Coordinates of C-alpha atoms and ligand atoms in Angstrom, one line a residue:
X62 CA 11.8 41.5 -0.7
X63 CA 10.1 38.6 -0.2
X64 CA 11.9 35.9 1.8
X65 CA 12.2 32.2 1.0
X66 CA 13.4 29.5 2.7
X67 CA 15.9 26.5 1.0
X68 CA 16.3 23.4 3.0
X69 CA 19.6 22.0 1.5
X70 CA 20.9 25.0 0.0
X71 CA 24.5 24.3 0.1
X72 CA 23.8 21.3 -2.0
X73 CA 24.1 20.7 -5.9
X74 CA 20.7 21.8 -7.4
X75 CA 19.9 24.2 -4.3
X76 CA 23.1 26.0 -4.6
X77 CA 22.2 26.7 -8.0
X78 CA 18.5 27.7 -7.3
X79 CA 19.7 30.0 -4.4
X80 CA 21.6 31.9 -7.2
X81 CA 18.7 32.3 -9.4
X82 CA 16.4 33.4 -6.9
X83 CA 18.8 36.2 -5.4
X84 CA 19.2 37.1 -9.0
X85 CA 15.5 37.2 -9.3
X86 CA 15.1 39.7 -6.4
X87 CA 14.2 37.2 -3.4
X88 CA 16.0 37.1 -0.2
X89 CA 17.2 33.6 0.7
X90 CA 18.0 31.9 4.1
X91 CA 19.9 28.4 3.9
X92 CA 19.1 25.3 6.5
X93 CA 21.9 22.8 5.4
X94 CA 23.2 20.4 7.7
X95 CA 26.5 20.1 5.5
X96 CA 26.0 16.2 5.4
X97 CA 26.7 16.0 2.0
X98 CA 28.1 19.7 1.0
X99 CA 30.4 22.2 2.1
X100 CA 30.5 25.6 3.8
X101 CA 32.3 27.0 0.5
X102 CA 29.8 26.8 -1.3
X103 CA 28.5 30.0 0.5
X104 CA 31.7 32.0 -0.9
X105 CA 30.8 30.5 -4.6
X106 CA 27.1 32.0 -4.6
X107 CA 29.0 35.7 -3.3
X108 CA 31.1 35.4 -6.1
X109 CA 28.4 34.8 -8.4
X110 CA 25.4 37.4 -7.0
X111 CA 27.3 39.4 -4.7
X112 CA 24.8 38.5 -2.1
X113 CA 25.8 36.0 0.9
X114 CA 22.5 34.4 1.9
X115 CA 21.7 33.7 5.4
X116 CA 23.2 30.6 6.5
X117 CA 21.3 28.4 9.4
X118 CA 23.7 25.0 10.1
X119 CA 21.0 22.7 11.2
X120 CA 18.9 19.8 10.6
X121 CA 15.3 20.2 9.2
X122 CA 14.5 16.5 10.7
X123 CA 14.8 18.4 14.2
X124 CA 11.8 20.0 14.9
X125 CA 13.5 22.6 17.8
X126 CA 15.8 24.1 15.1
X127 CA 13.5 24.8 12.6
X128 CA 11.0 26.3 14.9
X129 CA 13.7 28.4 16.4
X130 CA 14.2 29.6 12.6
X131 CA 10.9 30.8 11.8
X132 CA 10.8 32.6 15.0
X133 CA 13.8 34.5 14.0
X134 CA 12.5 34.8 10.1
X135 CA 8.8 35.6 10.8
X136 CA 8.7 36.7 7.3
X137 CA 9.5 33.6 5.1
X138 CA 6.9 33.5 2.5
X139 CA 8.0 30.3 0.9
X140 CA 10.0 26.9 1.3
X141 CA 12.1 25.1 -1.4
X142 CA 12.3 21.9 0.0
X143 CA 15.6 19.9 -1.3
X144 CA 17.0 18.6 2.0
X145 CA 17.2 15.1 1.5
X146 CA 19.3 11.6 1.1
X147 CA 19.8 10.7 -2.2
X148 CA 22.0 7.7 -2.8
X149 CA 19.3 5.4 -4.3
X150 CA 21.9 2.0 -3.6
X151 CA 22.7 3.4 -0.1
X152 CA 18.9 3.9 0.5
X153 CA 19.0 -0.3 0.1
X154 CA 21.6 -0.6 2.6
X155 CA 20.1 2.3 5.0
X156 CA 16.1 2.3 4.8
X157 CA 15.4 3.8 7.8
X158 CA 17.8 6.5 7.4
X159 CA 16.3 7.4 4.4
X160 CA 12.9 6.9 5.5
X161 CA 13.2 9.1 8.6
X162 CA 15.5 11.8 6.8
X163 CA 13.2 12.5 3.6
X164 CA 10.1 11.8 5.5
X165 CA 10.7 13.5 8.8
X166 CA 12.3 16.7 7.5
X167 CA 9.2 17.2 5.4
X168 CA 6.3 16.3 7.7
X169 CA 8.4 19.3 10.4
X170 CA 8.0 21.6 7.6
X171 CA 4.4 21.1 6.6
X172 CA 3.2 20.8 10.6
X173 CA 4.8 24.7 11.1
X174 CA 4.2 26.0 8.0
X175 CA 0.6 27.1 8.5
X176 CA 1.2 28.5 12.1
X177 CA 4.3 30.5 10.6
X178 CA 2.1 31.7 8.0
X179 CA 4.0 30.3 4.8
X180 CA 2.3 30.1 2.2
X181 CA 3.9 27.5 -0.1
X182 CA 6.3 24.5 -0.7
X183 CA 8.1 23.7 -3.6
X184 CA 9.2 20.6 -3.3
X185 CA 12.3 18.2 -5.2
X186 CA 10.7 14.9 -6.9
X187 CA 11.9 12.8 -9.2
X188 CA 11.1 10.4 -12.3
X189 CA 11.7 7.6 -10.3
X190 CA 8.5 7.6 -9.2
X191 CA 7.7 6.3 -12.7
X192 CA 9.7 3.5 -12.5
X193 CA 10.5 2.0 -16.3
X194 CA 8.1 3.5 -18.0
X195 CA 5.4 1.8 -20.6
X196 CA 5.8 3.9 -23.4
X197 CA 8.2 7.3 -23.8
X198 CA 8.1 10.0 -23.7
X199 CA 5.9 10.4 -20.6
X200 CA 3.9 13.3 -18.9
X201 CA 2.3 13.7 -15.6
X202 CA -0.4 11.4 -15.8
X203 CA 1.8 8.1 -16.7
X204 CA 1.1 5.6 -14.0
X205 CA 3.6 5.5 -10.9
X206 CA 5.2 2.6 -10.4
X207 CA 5.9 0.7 -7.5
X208 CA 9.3 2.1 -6.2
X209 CA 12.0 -0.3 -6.7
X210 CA 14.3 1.5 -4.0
X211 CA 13.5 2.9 -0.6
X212 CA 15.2 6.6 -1.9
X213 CA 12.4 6.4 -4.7
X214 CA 9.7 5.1 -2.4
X215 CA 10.7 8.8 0.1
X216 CA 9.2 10.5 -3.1
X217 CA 6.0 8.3 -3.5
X218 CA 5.7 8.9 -0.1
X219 CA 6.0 12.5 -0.1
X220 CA 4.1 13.2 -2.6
X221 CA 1.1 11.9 -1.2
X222 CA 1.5 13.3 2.2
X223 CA 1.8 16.4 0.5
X224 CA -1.3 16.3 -1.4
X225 CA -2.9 14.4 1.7
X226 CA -2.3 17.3 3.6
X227 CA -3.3 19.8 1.5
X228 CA -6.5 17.8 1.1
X229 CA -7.1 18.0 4.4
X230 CA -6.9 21.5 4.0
X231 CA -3.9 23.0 5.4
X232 CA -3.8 26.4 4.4
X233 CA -1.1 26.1 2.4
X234 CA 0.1 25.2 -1.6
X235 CA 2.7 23.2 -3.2
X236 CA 4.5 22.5 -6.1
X237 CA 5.8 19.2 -7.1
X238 CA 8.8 19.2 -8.9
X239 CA 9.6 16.1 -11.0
X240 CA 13.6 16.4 -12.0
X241 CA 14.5 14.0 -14.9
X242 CA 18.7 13.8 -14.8
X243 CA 20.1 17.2 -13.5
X244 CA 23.3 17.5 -15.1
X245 CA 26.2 20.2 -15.8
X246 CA 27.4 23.1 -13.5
X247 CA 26.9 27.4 -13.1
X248 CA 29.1 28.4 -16.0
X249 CA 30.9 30.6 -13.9
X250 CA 32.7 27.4 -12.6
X251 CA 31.8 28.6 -9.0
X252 CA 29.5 26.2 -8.2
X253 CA 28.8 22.3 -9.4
X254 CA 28.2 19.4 -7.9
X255 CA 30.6 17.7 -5.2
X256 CA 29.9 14.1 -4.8
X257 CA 32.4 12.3 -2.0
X258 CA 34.1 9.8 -2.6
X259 CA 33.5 7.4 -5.4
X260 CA 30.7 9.0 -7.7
X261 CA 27.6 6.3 -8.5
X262 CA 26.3 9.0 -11.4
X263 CA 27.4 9.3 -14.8
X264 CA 28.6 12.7 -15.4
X265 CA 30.9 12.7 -12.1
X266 CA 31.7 9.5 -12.9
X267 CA 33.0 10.9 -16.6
X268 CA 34.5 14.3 -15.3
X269 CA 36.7 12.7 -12.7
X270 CA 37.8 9.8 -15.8
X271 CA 38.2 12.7 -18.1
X272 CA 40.5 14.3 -15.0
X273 CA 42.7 11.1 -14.7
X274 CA 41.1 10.5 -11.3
X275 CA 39.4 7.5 -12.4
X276 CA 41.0 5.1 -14.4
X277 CA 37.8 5.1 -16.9
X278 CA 34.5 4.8 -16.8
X279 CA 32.5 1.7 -17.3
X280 CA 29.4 1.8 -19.4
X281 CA 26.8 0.1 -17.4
X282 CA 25.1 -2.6 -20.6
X283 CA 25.1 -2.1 -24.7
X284 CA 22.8 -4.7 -25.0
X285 CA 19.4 -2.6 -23.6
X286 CA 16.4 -2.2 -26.6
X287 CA 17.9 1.1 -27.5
X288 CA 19.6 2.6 -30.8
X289 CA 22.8 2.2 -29.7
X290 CA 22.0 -0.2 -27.0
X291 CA 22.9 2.0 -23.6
X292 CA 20.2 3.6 -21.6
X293 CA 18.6 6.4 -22.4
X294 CA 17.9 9.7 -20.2
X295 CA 16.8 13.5 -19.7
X296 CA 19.8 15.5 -19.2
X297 CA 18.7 18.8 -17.9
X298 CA 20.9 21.1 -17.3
X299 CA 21.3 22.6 -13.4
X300 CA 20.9 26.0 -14.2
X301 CA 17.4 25.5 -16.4
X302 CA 16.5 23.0 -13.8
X303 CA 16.9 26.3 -10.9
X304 CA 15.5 28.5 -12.6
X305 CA 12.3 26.0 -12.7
X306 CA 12.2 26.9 -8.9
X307 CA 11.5 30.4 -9.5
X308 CA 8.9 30.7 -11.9
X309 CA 6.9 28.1 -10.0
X310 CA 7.8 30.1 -6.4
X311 CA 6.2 33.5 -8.1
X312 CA 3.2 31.1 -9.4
X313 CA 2.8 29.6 -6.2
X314 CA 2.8 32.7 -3.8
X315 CA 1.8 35.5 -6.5
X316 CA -1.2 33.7 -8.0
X317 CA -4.2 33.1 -5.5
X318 CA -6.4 30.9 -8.3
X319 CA -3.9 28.1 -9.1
X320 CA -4.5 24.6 -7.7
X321 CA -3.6 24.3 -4.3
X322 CA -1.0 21.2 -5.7
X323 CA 0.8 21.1 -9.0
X324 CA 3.0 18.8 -10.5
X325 CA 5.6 19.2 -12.8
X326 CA 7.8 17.3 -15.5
X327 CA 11.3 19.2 -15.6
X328 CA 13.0 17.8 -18.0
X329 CA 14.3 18.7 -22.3
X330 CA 12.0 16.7 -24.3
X331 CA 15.0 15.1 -25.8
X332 CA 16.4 11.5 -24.7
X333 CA 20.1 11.0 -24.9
X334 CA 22.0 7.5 -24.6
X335 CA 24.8 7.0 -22.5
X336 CA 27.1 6.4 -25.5
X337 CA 25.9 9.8 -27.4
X338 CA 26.8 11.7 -23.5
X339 CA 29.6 10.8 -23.5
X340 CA 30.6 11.4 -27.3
X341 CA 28.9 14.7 -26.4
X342 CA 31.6 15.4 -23.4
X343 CA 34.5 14.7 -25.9
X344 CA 33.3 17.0 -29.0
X345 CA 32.5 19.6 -26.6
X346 CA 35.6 19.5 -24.5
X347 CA 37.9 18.2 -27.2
X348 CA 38.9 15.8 -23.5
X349 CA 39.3 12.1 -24.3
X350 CA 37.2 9.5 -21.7
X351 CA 38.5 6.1 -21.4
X352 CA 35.7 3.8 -21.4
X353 CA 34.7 0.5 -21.6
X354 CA 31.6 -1.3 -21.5
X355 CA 30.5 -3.6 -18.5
X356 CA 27.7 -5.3 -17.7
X357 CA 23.8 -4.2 -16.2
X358 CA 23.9 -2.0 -13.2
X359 CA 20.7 -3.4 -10.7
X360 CA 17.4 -1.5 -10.9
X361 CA 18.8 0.5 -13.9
X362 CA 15.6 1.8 -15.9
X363 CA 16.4 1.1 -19.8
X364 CA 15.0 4.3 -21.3
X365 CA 13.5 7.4 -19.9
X366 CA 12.6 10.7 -21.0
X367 CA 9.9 13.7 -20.5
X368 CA 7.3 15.4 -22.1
X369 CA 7.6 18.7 -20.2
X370 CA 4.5 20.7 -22.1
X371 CA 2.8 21.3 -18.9
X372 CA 5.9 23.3 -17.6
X373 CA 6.6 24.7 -20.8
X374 CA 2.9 26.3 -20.9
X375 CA 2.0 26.9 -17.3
X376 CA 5.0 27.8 -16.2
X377 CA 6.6 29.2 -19.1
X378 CA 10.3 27.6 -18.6
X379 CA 12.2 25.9 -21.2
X380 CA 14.8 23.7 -20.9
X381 CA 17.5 25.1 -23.7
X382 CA 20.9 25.0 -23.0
X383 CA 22.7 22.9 -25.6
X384 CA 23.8 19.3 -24.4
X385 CA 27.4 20.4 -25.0
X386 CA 27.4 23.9 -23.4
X387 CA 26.2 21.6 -20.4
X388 CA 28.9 19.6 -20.6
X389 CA 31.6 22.5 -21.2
X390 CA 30.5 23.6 -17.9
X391 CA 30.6 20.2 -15.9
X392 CA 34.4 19.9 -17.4
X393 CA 34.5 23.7 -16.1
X394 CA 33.5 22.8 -12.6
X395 CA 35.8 19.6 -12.7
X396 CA 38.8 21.9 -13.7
X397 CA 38.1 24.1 -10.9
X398 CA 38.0 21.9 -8.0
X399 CA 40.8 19.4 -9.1
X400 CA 43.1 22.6 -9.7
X401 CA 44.1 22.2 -13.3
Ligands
NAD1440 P1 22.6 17.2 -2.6 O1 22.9 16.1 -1.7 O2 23.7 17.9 -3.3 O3 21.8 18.3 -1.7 C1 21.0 18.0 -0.6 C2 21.5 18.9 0.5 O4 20.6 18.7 1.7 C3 22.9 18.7 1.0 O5 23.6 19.9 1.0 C4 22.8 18.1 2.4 O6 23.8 18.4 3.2 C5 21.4 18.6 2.8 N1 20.7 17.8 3.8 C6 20.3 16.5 3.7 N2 19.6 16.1 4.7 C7 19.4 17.2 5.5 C8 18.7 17.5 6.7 N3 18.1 16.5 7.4 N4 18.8 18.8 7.2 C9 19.4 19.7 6.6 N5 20.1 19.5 5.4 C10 20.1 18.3 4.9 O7 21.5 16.7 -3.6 P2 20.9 17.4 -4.9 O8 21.3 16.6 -6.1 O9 21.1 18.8 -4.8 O10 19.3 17.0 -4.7 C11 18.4 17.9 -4.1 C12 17.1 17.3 -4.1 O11 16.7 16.9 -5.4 C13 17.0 16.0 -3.2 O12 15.7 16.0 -2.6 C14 17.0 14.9 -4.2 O13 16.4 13.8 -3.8 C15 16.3 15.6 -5.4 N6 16.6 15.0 -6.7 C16 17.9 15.0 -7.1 C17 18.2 14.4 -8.4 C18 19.6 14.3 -8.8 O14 19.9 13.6 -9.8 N7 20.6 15.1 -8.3 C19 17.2 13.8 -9.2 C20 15.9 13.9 -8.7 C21 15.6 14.5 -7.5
UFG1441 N1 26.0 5.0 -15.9 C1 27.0 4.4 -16.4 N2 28.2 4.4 -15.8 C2 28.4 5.0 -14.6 C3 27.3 5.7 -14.0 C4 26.1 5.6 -14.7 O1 26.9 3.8 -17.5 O2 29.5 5.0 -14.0 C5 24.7 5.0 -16.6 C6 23.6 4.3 -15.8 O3 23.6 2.9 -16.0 C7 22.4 5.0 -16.3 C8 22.9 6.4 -16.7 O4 24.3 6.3 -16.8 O5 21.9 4.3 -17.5 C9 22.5 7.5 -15.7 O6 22.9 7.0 -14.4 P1 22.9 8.0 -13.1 O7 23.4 7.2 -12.0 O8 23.7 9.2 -13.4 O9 21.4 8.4 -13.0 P2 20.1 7.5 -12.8 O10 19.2 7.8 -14.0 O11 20.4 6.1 -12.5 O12 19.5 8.1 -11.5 C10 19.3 9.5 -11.2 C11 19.5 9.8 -9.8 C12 18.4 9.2 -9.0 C13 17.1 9.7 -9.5 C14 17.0 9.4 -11.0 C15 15.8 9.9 -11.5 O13 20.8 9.3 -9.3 O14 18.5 9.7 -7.7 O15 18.1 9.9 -11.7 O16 15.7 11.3 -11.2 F1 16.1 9.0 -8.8

């Protein structure tokens, strides 16, 4: 079996990508330092795979743990790389924290990789890098932007110190994965996403109103150059997004005449306003949302979506869960953890 690596595995989108790899036959081990996830998670996966992957409680920015790690697992073949901060206003407030938990977490991994023999690195980006796009949908080679956030700027960053490195000729290959708007939860409703405290993204935001938690959710501007006049995104659902990780982890470590670095769109195709999510939500869940409308949220991009043809051919992944099934699941997920 080969043996993979999943820095911030008890987290939203790695949860979910540990599932689908132990369904697809690899053997996991987890570094999480539980900053922004729980233990239970752990029991969730079981219940799902019957398989409790290894668990290491650490911190990938410390260079003594991780080394200790691939001493004890000589045999990890591959990294998924989602340990990271990810509160793009909190990255205003906290630069360096951001800076020196994105950045150094990945510059330990790529400095050991090579004399543990790993092979490859899969790594979480995001469309932020393109900032507000000049025309949608967008591909690959759209221009990045400069970021307007020091979260998003971690990404620039580590993008190019990833493909600097491999210039340089590190014996090693990586896949950069850019997510559009992971949405949605395992339909099992054992796993989903567990922001804490007051949730800054939409579909928390909408579950937890939908819940009574919240009193309702505000609709951040109707007066955007749009249809409808709310932003627009790429909701992709969590489990299509995960199973993303797999298909480029076999093409990464089972194909030796690939590019050394890839990048990848993950994303539908399909961009959905604000307004039609949430209508979305309530036809699928037959669950009323309170909402109102409220002004501009600062640094919101107006409209973005993906053209994802490059993963769609390469890698042969699609993107297909319907919009509502997505949403059935998130109000799942919500059920679950607020006990009703
Ligand atoms: P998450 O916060 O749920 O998961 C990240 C996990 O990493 C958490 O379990 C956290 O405890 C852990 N972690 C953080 N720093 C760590 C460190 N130094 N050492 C060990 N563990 C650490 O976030 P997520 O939504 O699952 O995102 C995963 C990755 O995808 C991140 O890199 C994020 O930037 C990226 N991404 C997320 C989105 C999104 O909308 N969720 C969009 C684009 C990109
Ligand atoms: N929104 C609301 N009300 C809310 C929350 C969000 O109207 O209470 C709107 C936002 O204005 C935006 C859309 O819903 O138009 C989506 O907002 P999210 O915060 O859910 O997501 P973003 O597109 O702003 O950002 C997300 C991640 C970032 C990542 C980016 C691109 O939070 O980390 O996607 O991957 F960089």
């Amino acid at each position: 079996m080969t043996k993979i690596l999943v820095t911030g595995g008890t987290g939203y989108i790695g949860s979910h990508t540990v599932v689908e790899l132990q369904q697809a036959g690899y053997q996991v081990v987890i570094i999480d330092n539980l900053s922004n996830s729980n233990i239970k998670v752990l029991d969730g996966i079981y219940n799902i795979t019957g398989i409790r992957p290894e668990f290491v409680q650490g911190d990938v920015t410390d260079i003594v743990t991780l080394r200790h790690l691939f001493e004890t697992h000589r045999d990890i073949k591959g990294i998924i790389n989602f340990a990271a901060s990810k509160a793009v206003g909190e990255s205003v407030q906290k630069p360096i924290l951001y800076y020196r938990n994105n950045l150094v977490s990945l510059l330990n991994l790529l400095e050991l990789m090579p004399e543990y023999g790993v092979k490859g690195i899969v790594f979480s980006s995001s469309c932020t890098v393109y900032g507000e796009p000049d025309v949608n949908p967008i591909d690959e080679t759209a221009p990045i932007k400069p970021a307007t956030s020091p979260y998003g700027n971690t990404k620039q960053i580590s993008e190019e110190i990833i493909t600097d490195t491999i210039h340089s000729g590190a014996p090693i290959k990586s896949i950069i994965l850019r997510y559009f708007n992971p949405v949605g939860a395992h339909p099992s409703g054992e796993i989903g996403e567990l922001p804490l405290g007051v949730p800054n993204n939409l579909i928390p935001y909408l579950t937890q109103t939908a819940a009574g938690i919240r009193e309702r959710l505000t609709v951040f501007g109707d007066d955007y150059n749009t249809p409808d006049g709310s932003c627009i995104r790429d909701f992709i659902d969590v489990v299509d997004l995960a199973k993303a990780h797999v298909v480029a982890m076999q093409r990464m470590l089972d194909n030796e005449d690939t590019d050394p670095v890839e990048i990848f769109n993950l994303g539908t195709g399909h961009g959905l306003s604000v307004l039609e999510l949430i209508d979305s939500f309530q036809r699928a869940t037959g669950v009323n949302v309170p909402y109102v409308i409220g002004p501009r949220r600062e640094g919101d991009i107006e409209q973005i979506w993906a053209i994802p043809d490059k993963a769609n051919k390469v890698l042969g992944w699609v993107a297909d869960t319907p919009i509502d099934q997505t949403m059935q699941n998130a109000w799942r997920w919500q059920c679950r953890i607020t006990g009703r």
